[in-house]
Amino acid sequence: MTETTDIFLNLSIGDLILLAGIIIGIFILLKINKVLFNHIKKKTKAKQKYKYLSLQPIIRLIIIALGTIWVLIIITQPSEVNIITLLAAMSIALGFAFKDYISSIIAGLISLYEKNYQEGDWIEINGVYGEIEAIKLRTIKMRTLDNTEVIIPQLKIWNTTIYNANAGSRNLMCVTNIYLDPNHDSYMVKEIMERVTFICPYTQLEKPIKIRVNELPQSTHYRIKSYPLDPTEQGAYKTNLTMRVKDALRERGIKFSDIPTRYRST
Amino acid sequence: MNEKVEDDKDVPNLCRVIPLEDYEIPQGPREVKEKIGGLFRNLFKSTKEENFLSYNKLNSFSLRQLDNILPEPDWEEMVQYFQKELNKIDYKKLLLINKPFSGTDQIVEKWVETANYKLLTPPTYEEILNYHKRKDNVFELGEEENIAITNLEKWFLRHHNGLGLLENIVQNLSKHSNEVIIVCQSWAWKFFKILNIPFTNFEQRILQTMNESALKHWLLNLMAQNNRKKFLYRLTDSGDLIFEEQLSLVEMGEEKGDKIKTKIEKENNMEQLIVQDEDDELKLKTKEGVEEEIQLKVEDKFMRNLIAYAQGLPMICWHILRDNLRTRPDEDFEFDKEEEVKLERKRFYTIWVKPWKGITMPEIPKNMNSEENILLDSLILHNGLSKEKLALILNIESKKVVSIINYLETHGLIRRKEEDVLNIVPSAYPNVRDYLRSVGFLIDNLEVSK
């Protein structure tokens, strides 16, 4: 125990100033990293944006890791005994106090390595669907379609299924649901829906457009699968497309399903 | 596939009817070496640039003067070449892809006036949108007639009711027993391809884009078209000529004894005259009467940069050049005086051109939203639209469309073409095209870069 306290007592004033300098330096570098990538996010064209954004958490991790090692070297002035003592003390304390926290950090490290998702991706975790705004060591910050910010601990990736809608690219498939009265010519309706989706200027034309039909007890369910030009505006895209499809169908006298949602099976 | 014949060289580049895969865009002096060189030059250049003349102190031309100096092309001379090219192709139905600002539609329009073809004028947008309510054919096509359409992009609207009429006319023309020529804007053509509009039986061709020498030739012809005066086009930063051909014009010169060629004045207010002596040599004469031999040089990078930026599209070059012509305040450009007519053969007038590095093209603002992008795309796709039709396409209220239009107009990207029809500014088109490609829009890519 005496040896452990000695580690800290041996620090000179110069060491303490250096330590303070390093910690301030780490914060400044983290801030620069954040500001720089926010700038890149705003200014870079959509295509390159995704490429650069995945670097942000890696750089943050490198800054923190190098800073921590440097601080430890100054504090412990490493000798074999110092390192073993410090590690033992740290592992016992952290093991008890920050079990979940550390799990999250480890999960964060693994996610950085596996790259299952990155900033700018649209993912669904635990029923929450949104765009990843930031990947931190312990948490993922997401923004949902109704502009709600959601913080999810990285720990969740251990045992949760993650749906990634665009996987690092700007191609994000949207599904627009339309329910019609079953009594109609479905060939004609499918053709109209295809045509309207192509005509919609918000649609990415070089990606496929698929229409899936599902007959339900008292309605016909059409699922239009298409890609918006801008994944961040998928909500607006689906709204626009739904309005256009409804206009086109109504003009041709096709009726919509009036079965209340609670009776509608999907 | 290449149908080159012996007299190919006689045909101006722009009139060569070629298969789509042979289309080539000119390259500018933009190689890596050039860029690195430019970087170093910028790094070490003196902050105080020594310009031959200060561009800002020069006067703009009036529209009337510009129409005299560099008039709008009437494409008259292209018609015979175009006919010659058509004779080489074995076609019954021809679909000509028209790159924006390439002039293809205007050449064909002019050609139709002399050919035995019936030109179909586009329907109104109301006719297009209400077509689904009619069951009949909109146009009765006489079986014996040859048919021409010079702007197929005006036959549809990007709306769920906006394609029926186009499909009908294309279908009917595919089955037409006589010859058919359709000119379709390249963006609309790509759009129709995605939509599987059946251009059955149609031979698909394009007019070759201009290269540097073709552009110079075309511009010099245009300049000579309206006036008998002789203009020298010189860069304000170096005083160099931009047309090599003009060098020989000066050298061949006038009758001996015609002293004054052109008058220039440098920043130090020293008046200089370029004179030609009895032995045909050009001399620089200062106010003090000192004579020294001068050599007019040619700066060829200006034209190379211009044609590369414009992707070989002549009307973009024409607009950029017209926008950047200036005159010295004391240069007399009165065109109608009789005494001037007498003097005209004796004198060269200098027209000053802004150097390429000083010309700023309209740039795409940062953080453009999807509605602004779509508006730009729609204007190119339809070759101009009114704000009402833009509101219909974007499916948003007119008030919002007006604010987007104002925003894009302020940035110099769009302009009012006719009364209420908006279109892309020609000099902005290459940047707009690159930008729309980068944000995932369908563009008209058919060319192979050399």
Tab-separated table of N, CA, C and O in Angstrom, chain A residues 41 49-50 53 117-123 130-135 164 166-170 172 231-232:
chain	number	residue	atom	x	y	z
A	41	LYS	N	-19.103	17.365	-42.325
A	41	LYS	CA	-20.472	16.861	-42.483
A	41	LYS	C	-21.337	17.879	-43.227
A	41	LYS	O	-22.137	17.537	-44.084
A	49	LYS	N	-19.214	12.291	-47.960
A	49	LYS	CA	-19.466	12.519	-46.538
A	49	LYS	C	-19.288	11.232	-45.734
A	49	LYS	O	-18.613	11.196	-44.721
A	50	TYR	N	-19.916	10.173	-46.241
A	50	TYR	CA	-19.922	8.922	-45.489
A	50	TYR	C	-18.517	8.346	-45.336
A	50	TYR	O	-18.204	7.709	-44.343
A	53	LEU	N	-16.747	10.468	-42.460
A	53	LEU	CA	-17.326	10.478	-41.119
A	53	LEU	C	-16.931	9.264	-40.281
A	53	LEU	O	-16.873	9.342	-39.062
A	117	TYR	N	-21.869	-0.314	-38.478
A	117	TYR	CA	-22.578	0.922	-38.776
A	117	TYR	C	-21.607	2.085	-38.627
A	117	TYR	O	-20.564	1.945	-37.978
A	118	GLN	N	-21.926	3.195	-39.244
A	118	GLN	CA	-21.076	4.382	-39.137
A	118	GLN	C	-21.945	5.633	-39.185
A	118	GLN	O	-23.154	5.534	-39.439
A	119	GLU	N	-21.329	6.740	-38.929
A	119	GLU	CA	-22.099	7.990	-38.920
A	119	GLU	C	-22.730	8.228	-40.276
A	119	GLU	O	-22.103	8.010	-41.306
A	120	GLY	N	-23.978	8.671	-40.252
A	120	GLY	CA	-24.702	8.893	-41.510
A	120	GLY	C	-25.575	7.707	-41.890
A	120	GLY	O	-26.435	7.823	-42.742
A	121	ASP	N	-25.359	6.547	-41.239
A	121	ASP	CA	-26.194	5.369	-41.538
A	121	ASP	C	-27.564	5.517	-40.878
A	121	ASP	O	-27.702	6.147	-39.830
A	122	TRP	N	-28.541	4.894	-41.513
A	122	TRP	CA	-29.893	4.838	-40.928
A	122	TRP	C	-30.073	3.441	-40.368
A	122	TRP	O	-30.101	2.468	-41.113
A	123	ILE	N	-30.157	3.357	-39.032
A	123	ILE	CA	-30.240	2.026	-38.423
A	123	ILE	C	-31.451	1.924	-37.501
A	123	ILE	O	-32.040	2.927	-37.096
A	130	GLY	N	-33.403	5.654	-36.855
A	130	GLY	CA	-32.926	7.025	-37.070
A	130	GLY	C	-31.542	7.045	-37.690
A	130	GLY	O	-30.942	6.000	-37.979
A	131	GLU	N	-31.057	8.282	-37.894
A	131	GLU	CA	-29.733	8.463	-38.494
A	131	GLU	C	-28.692	8.564	-37.384
A	131	GLU	O	-28.908	9.283	-36.393
A	132	ILE	N	-27.567	7.879	-37.561
A	132	ILE	CA	-26.499	7.980	-36.560
A	132	ILE	C	-25.808	9.324	-36.725
A	132	ILE	O	-25.295	9.640	-37.795
A	133	GLU	N	-25.840	10.105	-35.649
A	133	GLU	CA	-25.186	11.420	-35.721
A	133	GLU	C	-23.774	11.358	-35.180
A	133	GLU	O	-22.899	12.077	-35.643
A	134	ALA	N	-23.566	10.517	-34.146
A	134	ALA	CA	-22.217	10.400	-33.574
A	134	ALA	C	-22.041	9.021	-32.959
A	134	ALA	O	-22.960	8.497	-32.339
A	135	ILE	N	-20.850	8.452	-33.179
A	135	ILE	CA	-20.520	7.190	-32.504
A	135	ILE	C	-19.454	7.518	-31.473
A	135	ILE	O	-18.341	7.914	-31.822
A	164	ASN	N	-29.495	-2.137	-40.615
A	164	ASN	CA	-28.821	-0.992	-41.224
A	164	ASN	C	-29.389	-0.778	-42.632
A	164	ASN	O	-29.246	-1.628	-43.506
A	166	ASN	N	-28.770	1.650	-44.954
A	166	ASN	CA	-27.956	2.096	-46.093
A	166	ASN	C	-26.492	1.677	-46.031
A	166	ASN	O	-25.766	1.848	-47.001
A	167	ALA	N	-26.055	1.118	-44.913
A	167	ALA	CA	-24.718	0.518	-44.781
A	167	ALA	C	-23.600	1.346	-45.412
A	167	ALA	O	-22.911	0.902	-46.323
A	168	GLY	N	-23.457	2.550	-44.968
A	168	GLY	CA	-22.322	3.375	-45.395
A	168	GLY	C	-22.468	4.015	-46.754
A	168	GLY	O	-21.597	4.749	-47.182
A	169	SER	N	-23.549	3.756	-47.443
A	169	SER	CA	-23.717	4.407	-48.751
A	169	SER	C	-24.885	5.392	-48.668
A	169	SER	O	-25.562	5.479	-47.661
A	170	ARG	N	-25.100	6.137	-49.758
A	170	ARG	CA	-26.225	7.061	-49.754
A	170	ARG	C	-27.470	6.419	-50.345
A	170	ARG	O	-28.462	7.065	-50.589
A	172	LEU	N	-30.494	4.397	-49.785
A	172	LEU	CA	-31.337	3.915	-48.703
A	172	LEU	C	-32.714	3.563	-49.257
A	172	LEU	O	-33.384	4.407	-49.847
A	231	PRO	N	-30.952	10.332	-48.502
A	231	PRO	CA	-31.457	9.499	-47.411
A	231	PRO	C	-31.938	10.301	-46.201
A	231	PRO	O	-32.824	9.867	-45.479
A	232	THR	N	-31.364	11.475	-45.990
A	232	THR	CA	-31.768	12.260	-44.816
A	232	THR	C	-33.181	12.818	-44.972
A	232	THR	O	-33.767	13.274	-44.011
